Every structure is written in structure tokens, then in C-alpha cells.
Amino acid sequence: PGGFSFRKFNAMLLSTSLCFPWLIFCTSAFDNFLPFPNVATPSSNKNGIYPESLRDNFKLAFSDRYFEYADAQLNQTLHSFTISLWLRGTENSSLIIFEYVNNARYAIELLRLYGSYYVEINGRYHNCSSYSLFSSSPSHLLVTWNSGWGNVSVYKDGYQVCTANLQQGGVIEKGGEFRIGGSYGFRGEIAYLNVYNTFTNTTEDVRSYRRRSFSDPSAIIPWNAFLLNTHGTVRILPEYDIFKNTFTRLKCHPTGMELTLLRVGFSFLDPKELVLLNDTCRPTLVNSTHVIFFANLSECGTEVIKYRNDSVLYHNEVRLRGSPSRVVRQADAINRTRVEGKLRSISFDCWYYMTTVHQPIYAPHITSFHKGGKIGSTNGYKITLYHNSNFSHAFTEQEYPINVEMEKEVFVEVALLRREQSPDIWINRCRATPSADYWDPVRYDLIEDGCPNATDDHIQYYNTSRLGVRRFSFQTFRFNDYPSAVVFLHCQIQFCDPADAYSRCRRGLNIC
């Protein structure tokens, strides 16, 4: 990912939740693609996550030009078949996704014509109506046919979208040419098209083909046969998104990210050699089928790498122990660095909404307290309490909630969690409540609209030269209606461009 413009953060109000942030998006990705065709044995995998032997992780990209196609020969007569593939692209009025031609006869065909999709078996067509087979992200398609019943079905992402009876008792003769693309224009990408000589009719069997995101040696026409026979301006591009979606699982939890590697897809890896960005963090669970990592939001090298209006992106990576902890990402159109022969890491990311921080501040006469989250594991920024005005001695997690006598100072630091450059911040609002509910009707505003409470003379700001850090203090108090309650502090921040002389951060208290 590239940098971001600080201008985007002017007058942008952000707040974050310590205890349970709401999740909006999870992503994971592979860094450093394999060159093609670089072949080695899995045992040679010493310096990278991904083995060079998996040379078939490529997709074919079509650009809507005529006579762009890839083909392979069918060498056996079929009484049934299953065709499994991944498809991404845009819809044109007429296009051929795939076809099998024998002696100038179209024996198998899936195409779109004048707004409708058609499936053809030996010259007999069925209109699958206008149900779209395309989407902006890769979708799994499966077409299956059985001669005995004449049944043909089309599935998209595991769900049946079309079925008909065509050519009962017929056969698909061998010796013809199976094509991806064809004489009609097709704009999009196809990957992992494998042809099998079996019929598929159960939900579990249909969905099992989604997991075959590779060139399947059990197929009668495997994917690599098409990669070796492209025509026209078809492009061969590296493909890892589908493989990643097939063999990894990512969950974004309130306090961290959980990445699961399915060992069937990563059988060449030794789990003992895998670590996160902080190489003291290793798999939390290893069994015969899964390798699971948990990256706490404030540990294991987890970083905030991107901000937007109301959310932040957390990032970590699985890598081999002893390999470089940072992967260089290509930011420009070209470069002249050496192409790495192996994948060096599996990166994964989670977007988190930045809602309000709920942090217990002090607990007068409290005897027990159950924390609703890990102290310090905030989203985008964190609140830290200090013993003194020098901000040199912070309270530890084990000390929360802290016991403070009445009318004593509490020293508060709000700091942005950042990676490399970051915007500056200003504390827009801080509110104290006797519960973790920001909207608790019993509350006391310490800072409002970026200014200290005008009726409270005990709120003091402290200067600091550190970008993205603000400090203040206030005098302890108790709520009259809840004299023994834990007091929670809720803070919201505002992002500013450090170069903007008129930003809220630069004007500071001058406008209060």
C-alpha cells in the first residue's frame, strides 16, 4: 500500500473502542508472486513461504478481442462430465466462456447471447435466463452433465442457478478441442479450469470443487494444459487471491486477528518454522488439518497501516522464522529489482471501526472489577495513564483500575498508533461516566469541542513535541449517584494535516 494524503484528515473526527470494536472488513494477501515458469521441488523451499513447484497458480486474462483463447485436447469419450473453474469479469452482450468443438460441431458450450446465458450439449441449447454468472470478484462456476439422465446443471459459488434435460443417452466424442474464450469477445479472467469425467449432483461434491484451486492431476484436462496453449493476446498473470480464499481463513475478533492455514494447501510448510512479524509469536494451535495464528492488536508486531474516515486497518504477516520481517511492496509501475523466486510472507489485515474508547480510569473504594477488554488494545490510538506530570512512569495493565484518592491528579496521554508517517491529532472530546456506556445519562465532560470544561479549573494541557500525541490531566472526583463506581474515560480524537497552519491541531487552545 502506498502512502496517504494528510489533507484527507482535516476536520475528521475519529474515536475508537477499547473493548469490543465492530468489524467491517477482513482481508489477507500474498506478497511476492512467483515467476513463470520457475520449477523446483517442495523440498527446496528454504527461504520463502510458497514453494516454487506450484507453478500453475496463474490466471488467464482476456481483453475483449476476437480469437483470444486457450485450448487443450480431449482424449477420451465422455458419458458424463464436470467442468470446474473460477471466473471474474464484465458482461458483454455476446461472449463465450468455454466450448468444446469436435469436427466443427459444438458439443459443449457455455455462452451469453443477447442478455441470457445458454448451456449447450451436442447442439441442444437451454436458456438459463438472465441470471448473472459474472461478478467483480472471482466466482466459482461448475457445469455438470450425465448421459443416462440427460441432466445438465450450472452452479455458481456452490448454488444451483440452472438445470435442464439435454441429450439423454448421448456422448461427447473424443478428439476435439476444448477452448476457453473463443470467437466472441470475452473480457475478464478465468483460473483453475479443470475438466473431469464424472457427474456431480450433491451439494458437498459441488462445494468440494471450490477447494481445487490448482491444476488438478486427477482431471482429464487439468488447468496447466490450458496455460501451455494460449492464442492471441491472452495474458498469463499470477494468481493468489483464489488460492488464499481456498486455503486460508481470517476472522477479525475484537482484540485481534485469527488466521487459519489449511494444511492441505500448505502441506510443504513446517509449522515450527512459521512466525508473525514479531518472531516470538508462533502458531497458537497446530493439528493434522490446521495451523492457527492469533495476532493481538497490540502485540506480535501488529501495526496500523491505514486510516480512513471512521476506521483503521490493522496488519500482520506470517513468515518463515529468520526471514526478513518486512516485505518490499512495489509502489511504481516498474522496477529493476530481482524477482524473488518464492513467496516470502502471507499478509492479513482487518478493518476496525473506530468507536469510543472505554477505559477504567480509577476505582475509589473498589474491591473487584471485571475488565471488558484488554487494556491498551485500542483501535487507531490508545489512552495511557501516568503517575506523574513528566509522563515517564505509566500505570501497567495489572494496575487497572487504579485506586486514586479524591482531588488527586490523573495524567492522561492519548497517542496515535502509527506506522511510519501519520497525521497529527487533537483531543476533540473526553467524557467520564460511571459505566462503559458512552451515552450513560450520568456523565461529566472534561473536554468538549476540543476545549477543556470552562467550569472546571483543574483540567490542564501539557505540551509535547511528539506528533500524534496529546496530554492533559484532571483532578479525581466521584459521581454523587454512584459514589463507589469505577469511572470510565471516553475520548474522541480529530486528525489534522501537520502542514496545515489553520488546522484544529495547530490552533490548539487559542480558539477556546
XYZ file of C-alpha atoms in Angstrom:
512
model
C 0.000 0.000 0.000
C 1.155 3.464 -0.781
C 1.079 6.478 1.478
C -1.909 8.685 2.089
C -2.538 12.396 1.845
C -2.799 14.247 5.112
C -5.352 16.544 3.526
C -7.876 13.768 3.823
C -7.805 14.037 7.597
C -8.615 17.718 8.051
C -11.559 18.210 10.377
C -12.068 14.466 10.533
C -13.400 13.215 13.852
C -12.349 9.732 14.918
C -12.878 7.714 18.027
C -12.014 4.139 18.875
C -13.295 1.276 21.044
C -11.024 -0.469 23.517
C -13.293 -3.321 24.474
C -15.301 -4.556 21.504
C -14.688 -2.810 18.157
C -17.230 -3.589 15.452
C -15.693 -5.317 12.454
C -16.339 -4.190 8.915
C -13.863 -5.959 6.653
C -11.146 -8.577 6.708
C -8.507 -9.188 4.109
C -5.456 -11.325 3.681
C -2.947 -11.357 0.867
C 0.160 -12.998 -0.516
C 3.276 -10.913 -1.148
C 5.879 -11.510 -3.873
C 4.480 -13.599 -6.712
C 6.273 -16.500 -8.307
C 7.940 -16.019 -11.680
C 6.668 -18.245 -14.501
C 7.647 -20.937 -15.172
C 10.061 -21.470 -12.277
C 10.026 -25.108 -11.212
C 11.635 -26.742 -8.204
C 10.731 -29.441 -5.738
C 8.890 -28.614 -2.493
C 11.936 -29.745 -0.524
C 13.878 -26.812 -1.950
C 11.657 -24.373 -0.085
C 14.153 -22.784 2.315
C 13.761 -19.027 2.080
C 10.102 -18.433 1.329
C 6.553 -19.304 2.347
C 5.437 -20.561 -1.032
C 7.129 -23.443 -2.934
C 8.385 -22.891 -6.445
C 6.875 -26.194 -7.519
C 3.357 -24.706 -7.586
C 3.918 -23.165 -10.988
C 0.242 -23.328 -12.010
C -1.020 -20.522 -9.768
C -1.818 -18.346 -12.740
C -4.940 -16.983 -14.379
C -5.766 -16.120 -17.977
C -6.852 -12.537 -18.679
C -8.943 -11.755 -21.760
C -9.352 -8.235 -23.142
C -12.492 -8.480 -25.304
C -10.567 -9.135 -28.517
C -11.670 -11.733 -31.027
C -9.770 -15.022 -31.265
C -8.288 -14.735 -27.788
C -8.440 -18.216 -26.336
C -6.596 -21.089 -24.696
C -7.199 -24.678 -25.711
C -6.471 -28.315 -24.840
C -7.297 -31.674 -26.406
C -9.922 -34.106 -25.121
C -8.524 -37.612 -25.395
C -11.425 -39.734 -24.126
C -15.114 -40.057 -24.923
C -17.369 -38.771 -22.147
C -20.684 -40.148 -20.900
C -20.636 -37.538 -18.138
C -18.501 -34.572 -17.205
C -17.878 -31.885 -14.622
C -16.195 -28.606 -15.558
C -14.939 -26.521 -12.621
C -13.494 -23.025 -12.992
C -13.143 -19.595 -11.397
C -14.470 -16.595 -13.312
C -14.244 -12.839 -12.896
C -15.176 -10.243 -15.461
C -17.652 -7.911 -17.082
C -20.680 -8.883 -19.126
C -20.921 -8.181 -22.836
C -23.983 -8.803 -24.996
C -22.280 -11.819 -26.591
C -19.433 -13.901 -25.258
C -18.222 -17.468 -24.992
C -16.898 -18.601 -21.607
C -15.849 -22.055 -22.785
C -16.671 -24.521 -25.537
C -15.735 -27.992 -26.808
C -15.652 -28.344 -30.582
C -15.316 -31.663 -32.388
C -15.428 -31.892 -36.200
C -16.827 -28.345 -36.384
C -19.647 -29.341 -34.025
C -20.208 -27.514 -30.740
C -20.546 -30.429 -28.310
C -20.254 -28.392 -25.068
C -20.740 -24.668 -24.740
C -21.444 -22.054 -22.064
C -22.103 -18.617 -23.501
C -24.021 -15.410 -23.108
C -26.118 -14.196 -26.016
C -28.344 -11.113 -26.068
C -28.653 -10.868 -22.313
C -29.216 -14.544 -21.489
C -26.902 -17.429 -20.633
C -27.104 -20.674 -22.577
C -25.687 -24.117 -21.942
C -25.341 -26.444 -24.940
C -24.840 -30.197 -25.204
C -24.369 -31.651 -28.701
C -26.288 -28.894 -30.440
C -29.148 -28.716 -27.914
C -29.405 -25.417 -26.002
C -31.055 -24.475 -22.755
C -31.720 -20.852 -21.795
C -30.541 -20.240 -18.230
C -32.467 -16.938 -18.264
C -30.678 -13.733 -17.303
C -29.061 -14.981 -14.089
C -25.628 -13.350 -13.982
C -22.592 -15.603 -13.834
C -20.216 -12.660 -13.563
C -19.142 -10.547 -10.616
C -16.332 -8.128 -9.798
C -14.651 -10.695 -7.546
C -13.833 -14.270 -8.595
C -16.802 -16.652 -8.572
C -16.703 -20.408 -8.789
C -18.681 -21.964 -11.652
C -19.427 -25.632 -12.114
C -21.178 -27.224 -15.120
C -22.011 -30.936 -14.912
C -23.851 -33.362 -17.235
C -24.870 -37.030 -17.184
C -25.788 -39.005 -20.305
C -28.004 -41.517 -18.500
C -30.462 -38.893 -17.285
C -29.566 -36.158 -19.741
C -29.354 -33.833 -16.757
C -27.193 -30.712 -17.012
C -26.766 -28.236 -14.146
C -24.894 -24.975 -13.648
C -23.741 -23.890 -10.194
C -22.343 -20.571 -9.027
C -20.467 -20.435 -5.723
C -21.992 -23.733 -4.638
C -25.623 -22.912 -5.521
C -27.566 -24.291 -8.476
C -28.600 -21.492 -10.866
C -29.706 -23.522 -13.900
C -30.811 -27.079 -14.663
C -32.276 -28.852 -17.703
C -32.527 -32.193 -19.532
C -30.339 -32.277 -22.636
C -29.120 -35.154 -24.808
C -30.172 -38.147 -22.726
C -28.195 -41.162 -23.954
C -25.725 -39.010 -25.879
C -21.945 -38.934 -25.613
C -19.202 -36.361 -26.003
C -16.826 -37.758 -28.590
C -13.093 -37.525 -28.021
C -10.556 -35.902 -30.317
C -11.871 -32.363 -30.279
C -10.571 -29.081 -28.940
C -11.682 -27.618 -25.616
C -11.428 -23.828 -25.641
C -11.575 -21.095 -23.032
C -12.827 -17.930 -24.688
C -13.395 -18.146 -28.397
C -14.787 -16.350 -31.379
C -16.950 -13.975 -29.374
C -15.431 -11.228 -27.266
C -14.834 -12.002 -23.584
C -13.403 -9.521 -21.077
C -12.370 -10.997 -17.778
C -10.274 -13.626 -16.076
C -10.505 -17.408 -15.801
C -8.475 -19.593 -13.455
C -8.191 -23.244 -12.438
C -10.450 -24.710 -15.126
C -10.309 -28.474 -14.727
C -12.382 -30.987 -16.725
C -13.454 -34.274 -15.078
C -15.197 -37.371 -16.435
C -17.684 -37.594 -13.561
C -21.159 -36.238 -12.804
C -21.704 -34.112 -9.706
C -25.087 -33.945 -8.014
C -24.632 -33.398 -4.275
C -24.096 -30.093 -2.528
C -20.988 -31.337 -0.753
C -19.456 -32.607 -4.007
C -20.219 -29.335 -5.762
C -18.595 -27.317 -2.996
C -15.612 -29.645 -2.835
C -14.617 -28.486 -6.305
C -14.250 -24.945 -4.954
C -11.312 -26.229 -2.943
C -9.499 -27.436 -6.070
C -7.822 -24.094 -6.779
C -4.887 -25.626 -8.572
C -4.108 -27.736 -11.623
C -5.745 -30.981 -10.536
C -3.799 -34.077 -11.681
C -6.969 -36.158 -11.310
C -8.710 -34.132 -14.054
C -8.817 -35.470 -17.608
C -7.911 -31.940 -18.750
C -6.023 -30.156 -15.964
C -5.572 -26.387 -15.733
C -1.918 -26.391 -16.749
C -2.855 -27.835 -20.159
C -4.572 -24.541 -20.977
C -1.703 -22.444 -19.627
C 0.589 -24.109 -22.153
C -1.680 -23.375 -25.144
C -2.768 -19.730 -25.290
C -3.527 -17.849 -28.509
C -3.818 -14.213 -29.483
C -3.263 -11.600 -26.772
C -4.361 -13.675 -23.790
C -2.254 -12.683 -20.767
C -0.962 -15.103 -18.148
C -0.959 -13.407 -14.753
C -0.016 -14.604 -11.244
C -2.991 -15.675 -9.142
C -3.096 -15.979 -5.361
C -6.414 -14.447 -4.268
C -8.418 -17.563 -5.066
C -5.774 -19.834 -3.591
C -5.716 -17.695 -0.459
C -9.515 -17.739 -0.156
C -9.454 -21.511 -0.579
C -6.732 -22.424 1.887
C -6.808 -19.653 4.499
C -9.497 -18.387 6.844
C -9.397 -14.972 8.520
C -11.519 -13.859 11.468
C -11.412 -10.341 12.869
C -12.021 -10.590 16.609
C -12.485 -7.643 18.986
C -8.954 -7.954 20.390
C -7.064 -9.491 17.495
C -6.921 -11.259 14.139
C -7.096 -15.034 13.741
C -5.591 -16.542 10.592
C -6.048 -20.248 9.840
C -3.944 -22.071 7.255
C -5.474 -25.278 5.913
C -2.636 -27.775 5.810
C -3.987 -29.449 2.675
C -2.929 -26.304 0.818
C 0.293 -25.752 2.762
C 1.484 -29.310 3.253
C 5.034 -28.263 2.380
C 5.305 -25.960 5.409
C 6.725 -26.886 8.800
C 4.556 -25.084 11.397
C 7.555 -24.892 13.758
C 9.245 -22.577 11.249
C 6.343 -20.099 10.993
C 6.152 -16.843 12.956
C 4.369 -13.479 12.829
C 6.063 -10.103 12.348
C 7.253 -10.392 15.919
C 9.044 -13.723 15.695
C 8.240 -14.590 19.308
C 4.636 -15.123 18.165
C 4.122 -18.627 16.828
C 1.037 -20.683 15.940
C -1.475 -20.914 18.771
C -2.837 -24.232 17.506
C -1.352 -26.911 15.250
C -3.099 -30.164 14.353
C -3.247 -32.502 11.366
C -5.565 -30.204 9.397
C -4.987 -26.621 10.563
C -2.328 -24.139 11.634
C -3.843 -21.200 13.523
C -2.265 -17.849 14.387
C -3.714 -15.174 16.659
C -2.293 -11.666 16.307
C -3.313 -9.428 19.183
C -3.972 -5.866 18.065
C -1.269 -4.538 20.388
C 1.205 -7.435 20.202
C 3.026 -9.746 17.781
C 4.124 -6.848 15.576
C 0.552 -5.950 14.601
C 0.513 -2.497 13.035
C -1.940 0.166 11.977
C -1.132 0.796 8.312
C -4.050 2.845 7.048
C -6.700 5.273 8.285
C -9.951 6.396 6.772
C -12.940 8.393 7.966
C -14.191 6.067 10.683
C -11.874 3.087 10.692
C -8.309 1.808 10.779
C -6.565 -1.113 9.071
C -4.513 -3.484 11.224
C -1.831 -5.620 9.575
C 0.370 -8.614 10.317
C 2.176 -11.313 8.346
C 3.020 -14.993 8.594
C 6.600 -15.611 7.531
C 9.350 -18.128 7.935
C 11.486 -17.784 11.049
C 14.670 -15.926 10.223
C 13.347 -14.347 7.009
C 13.175 -10.536 6.659
C 10.369 -9.051 8.736
C 9.402 -6.516 6.132
C 8.375 -7.301 2.581
C 9.115 -4.638 -0.015
C 5.948 -3.752 -1.896
C 6.007 -2.457 -5.436
C 4.621 1.093 -5.481
C 5.524 2.107 -9.039
C 4.636 0.724 -12.453
C 8.078 -0.864 -12.940
C 11.278 -1.508 -11.058
C 14.535 -3.280 -11.762
C 14.953 -5.281 -8.617
C 15.476 -9.029 -8.876
C 12.290 -11.095 -8.919
C 12.066 -13.283 -5.848
C 11.631 -16.957 -6.643
C 9.472 -17.686 -3.625
C 6.679 -16.078 -1.718
C 8.117 -14.547 1.435
C 5.008 -13.960 3.523
C 1.259 -14.264 3.881
C -0.092 -10.902 4.970
C -3.501 -10.423 6.557
C -5.461 -7.325 7.510
C -8.621 -6.341 9.360
C -10.581 -3.112 9.182
C -11.984 -1.946 12.522
C -14.481 0.799 13.147
C -13.026 3.480 15.408
C -15.680 3.850 18.048
C -15.321 5.222 21.538
C -12.617 4.048 23.941
C -13.946 2.648 27.212
C -11.163 2.608 29.736
C -11.490 2.429 33.525
C -9.662 5.387 34.991
C -9.741 4.904 38.732
C -11.756 2.998 41.293
C -12.320 4.686 44.674
C -13.030 2.067 47.307
C -13.498 -0.634 44.652
C -12.924 -4.242 45.709
C -13.333 -6.114 42.420
C -13.591 -5.267 38.762
C -14.047 -7.327 35.604
C -12.326 -5.761 32.620
C -14.366 -5.904 29.410
C -11.283 -5.946 27.203
C -7.528 -5.838 27.257
C -6.175 -2.512 28.474
C -4.172 -0.808 25.783
C -5.621 -2.828 22.889
C -7.252 0.136 21.213
C -8.107 0.719 17.587
C -6.126 3.524 15.980
C -4.944 5.114 19.197
C -4.583 4.328 22.871
C -5.090 6.028 26.199
C -2.333 5.635 28.770
C -2.433 6.863 32.366
C 0.719 8.074 34.106
C 1.806 8.532 37.710
C 3.317 11.983 37.218
C 3.332 15.106 35.082
C 6.605 14.070 33.429
C 4.700 11.233 31.751
C 7.653 8.952 32.439
C 6.019 6.285 34.603
C 2.894 4.708 33.126
C 0.429 2.566 35.005
C 0.679 -1.075 33.957
C -2.211 -3.220 32.830
C -2.178 -5.091 36.124
C -2.796 -1.816 38.000
C -6.134 -1.116 36.290
C -8.500 0.028 37.564
C -6.265 2.323 39.581
C -7.078 3.485 43.077
C -6.662 7.238 43.405
C -7.546 9.455 46.336
C -10.017 12.256 45.800
C -8.709 15.590 44.486
C -5.530 13.976 43.123
C -4.283 14.472 39.578
C -4.772 11.877 36.846
C -2.315 12.292 33.960
C -3.639 11.176 30.595
C -1.824 10.598 27.305
C -3.688 9.964 24.053
C -1.328 8.617 21.374
C -1.898 7.567 17.789
C -0.789 4.059 16.910
C 1.017 4.628 13.669
C 3.299 3.114 11.104
C 5.812 5.482 9.526
C 4.177 8.860 8.780
C 0.902 9.720 10.428
C -1.388 12.689 10.832
C -1.363 14.831 13.936
C -4.262 14.628 16.387
C -6.241 16.845 18.698
C -8.465 15.623 21.519
C -11.929 16.655 20.462
C -13.875 15.297 23.439
C -13.285 13.392 26.673
C -16.129 12.335 28.871
C -16.268 10.450 32.185
C -19.101 8.069 33.065
C -19.807 5.542 35.848
C -20.166 2.782 33.206
C -18.642 1.716 29.908
C -21.609 3.291 28.088
C -20.580 6.470 26.312
C -24.225 7.617 26.309
C -24.753 6.997 30.010
C -27.036 9.870 31.146
C -24.803 10.249 34.211
C -21.633 11.813 32.789
C -19.139 14.607 33.176
C -17.493 16.332 30.191
C -13.807 17.053 30.723
C -13.119 18.203 27.141
C -15.764 19.338 24.686
C -15.312 20.619 21.126
C -11.569 20.493 21.659
C -11.626 22.764 24.718
C -11.435 21.990 28.440
C -14.583 22.309 30.520
C -14.809 26.045 31.225
C -16.342 25.418 34.643
C -13.509 23.139 35.808
C -10.232 24.837 36.742
C -8.451 21.535 37.347
C -8.015 20.459 33.708
C -4.532 21.176 32.391
C -2.921 20.603 28.970
C 0.750 19.609 28.569
C 2.908 20.476 25.567
C 4.747 17.732 23.695
C 6.847 17.777 20.533
C 5.759 14.262 19.550
C 3.483 14.141 16.524
C 0.220 12.295 17.143
C 0.433 12.611 20.948
C -1.679 14.829 23.259
C -1.564 15.052 27.049
C -3.722 16.508 29.782
C -4.599 15.997 33.411
C -7.655 16.378 35.583
C -8.487 16.097 39.252
C -10.225 12.979 40.503
C -13.851 13.028 41.557
C -16.717 10.656 42.253
C -20.265 10.588 40.918
C -22.764 11.582 43.554
C -25.317 8.984 42.476
C -22.684 6.207 42.206
C -20.008 7.084 44.738
C -18.169 3.746 44.566
C -18.460 3.139 40.807
C -15.465 2.702 38.516
C -15.031 5.842 36.451
C -14.607 5.314 32.705
C -12.976 7.783 30.363
C -14.218 8.078 26.770
C -12.130 10.105 24.320
C -12.534 11.073 20.694
C -9.794 12.499 18.509
C -9.561 14.615 15.394
C -6.982 14.055 12.645
C -5.085 17.028 11.231
C -2.576 17.663 8.461
C 0.668 18.677 10.258
C 1.463 21.063 7.396
C -1.836 22.916 7.666
C -1.276 26.108 9.664
C -5.026 26.534 10.113
C -5.858 23.050 11.327
C -7.501 22.455 14.693
C -4.276 20.892 15.957
C -2.209 23.972 15.125
C -4.721 26.418 16.594
C -4.938 24.360 19.776
C -6.310 26.198 22.788
C -6.159 29.605 21.106
C -9.745 29.307 19.935
C -11.135 28.104 23.261
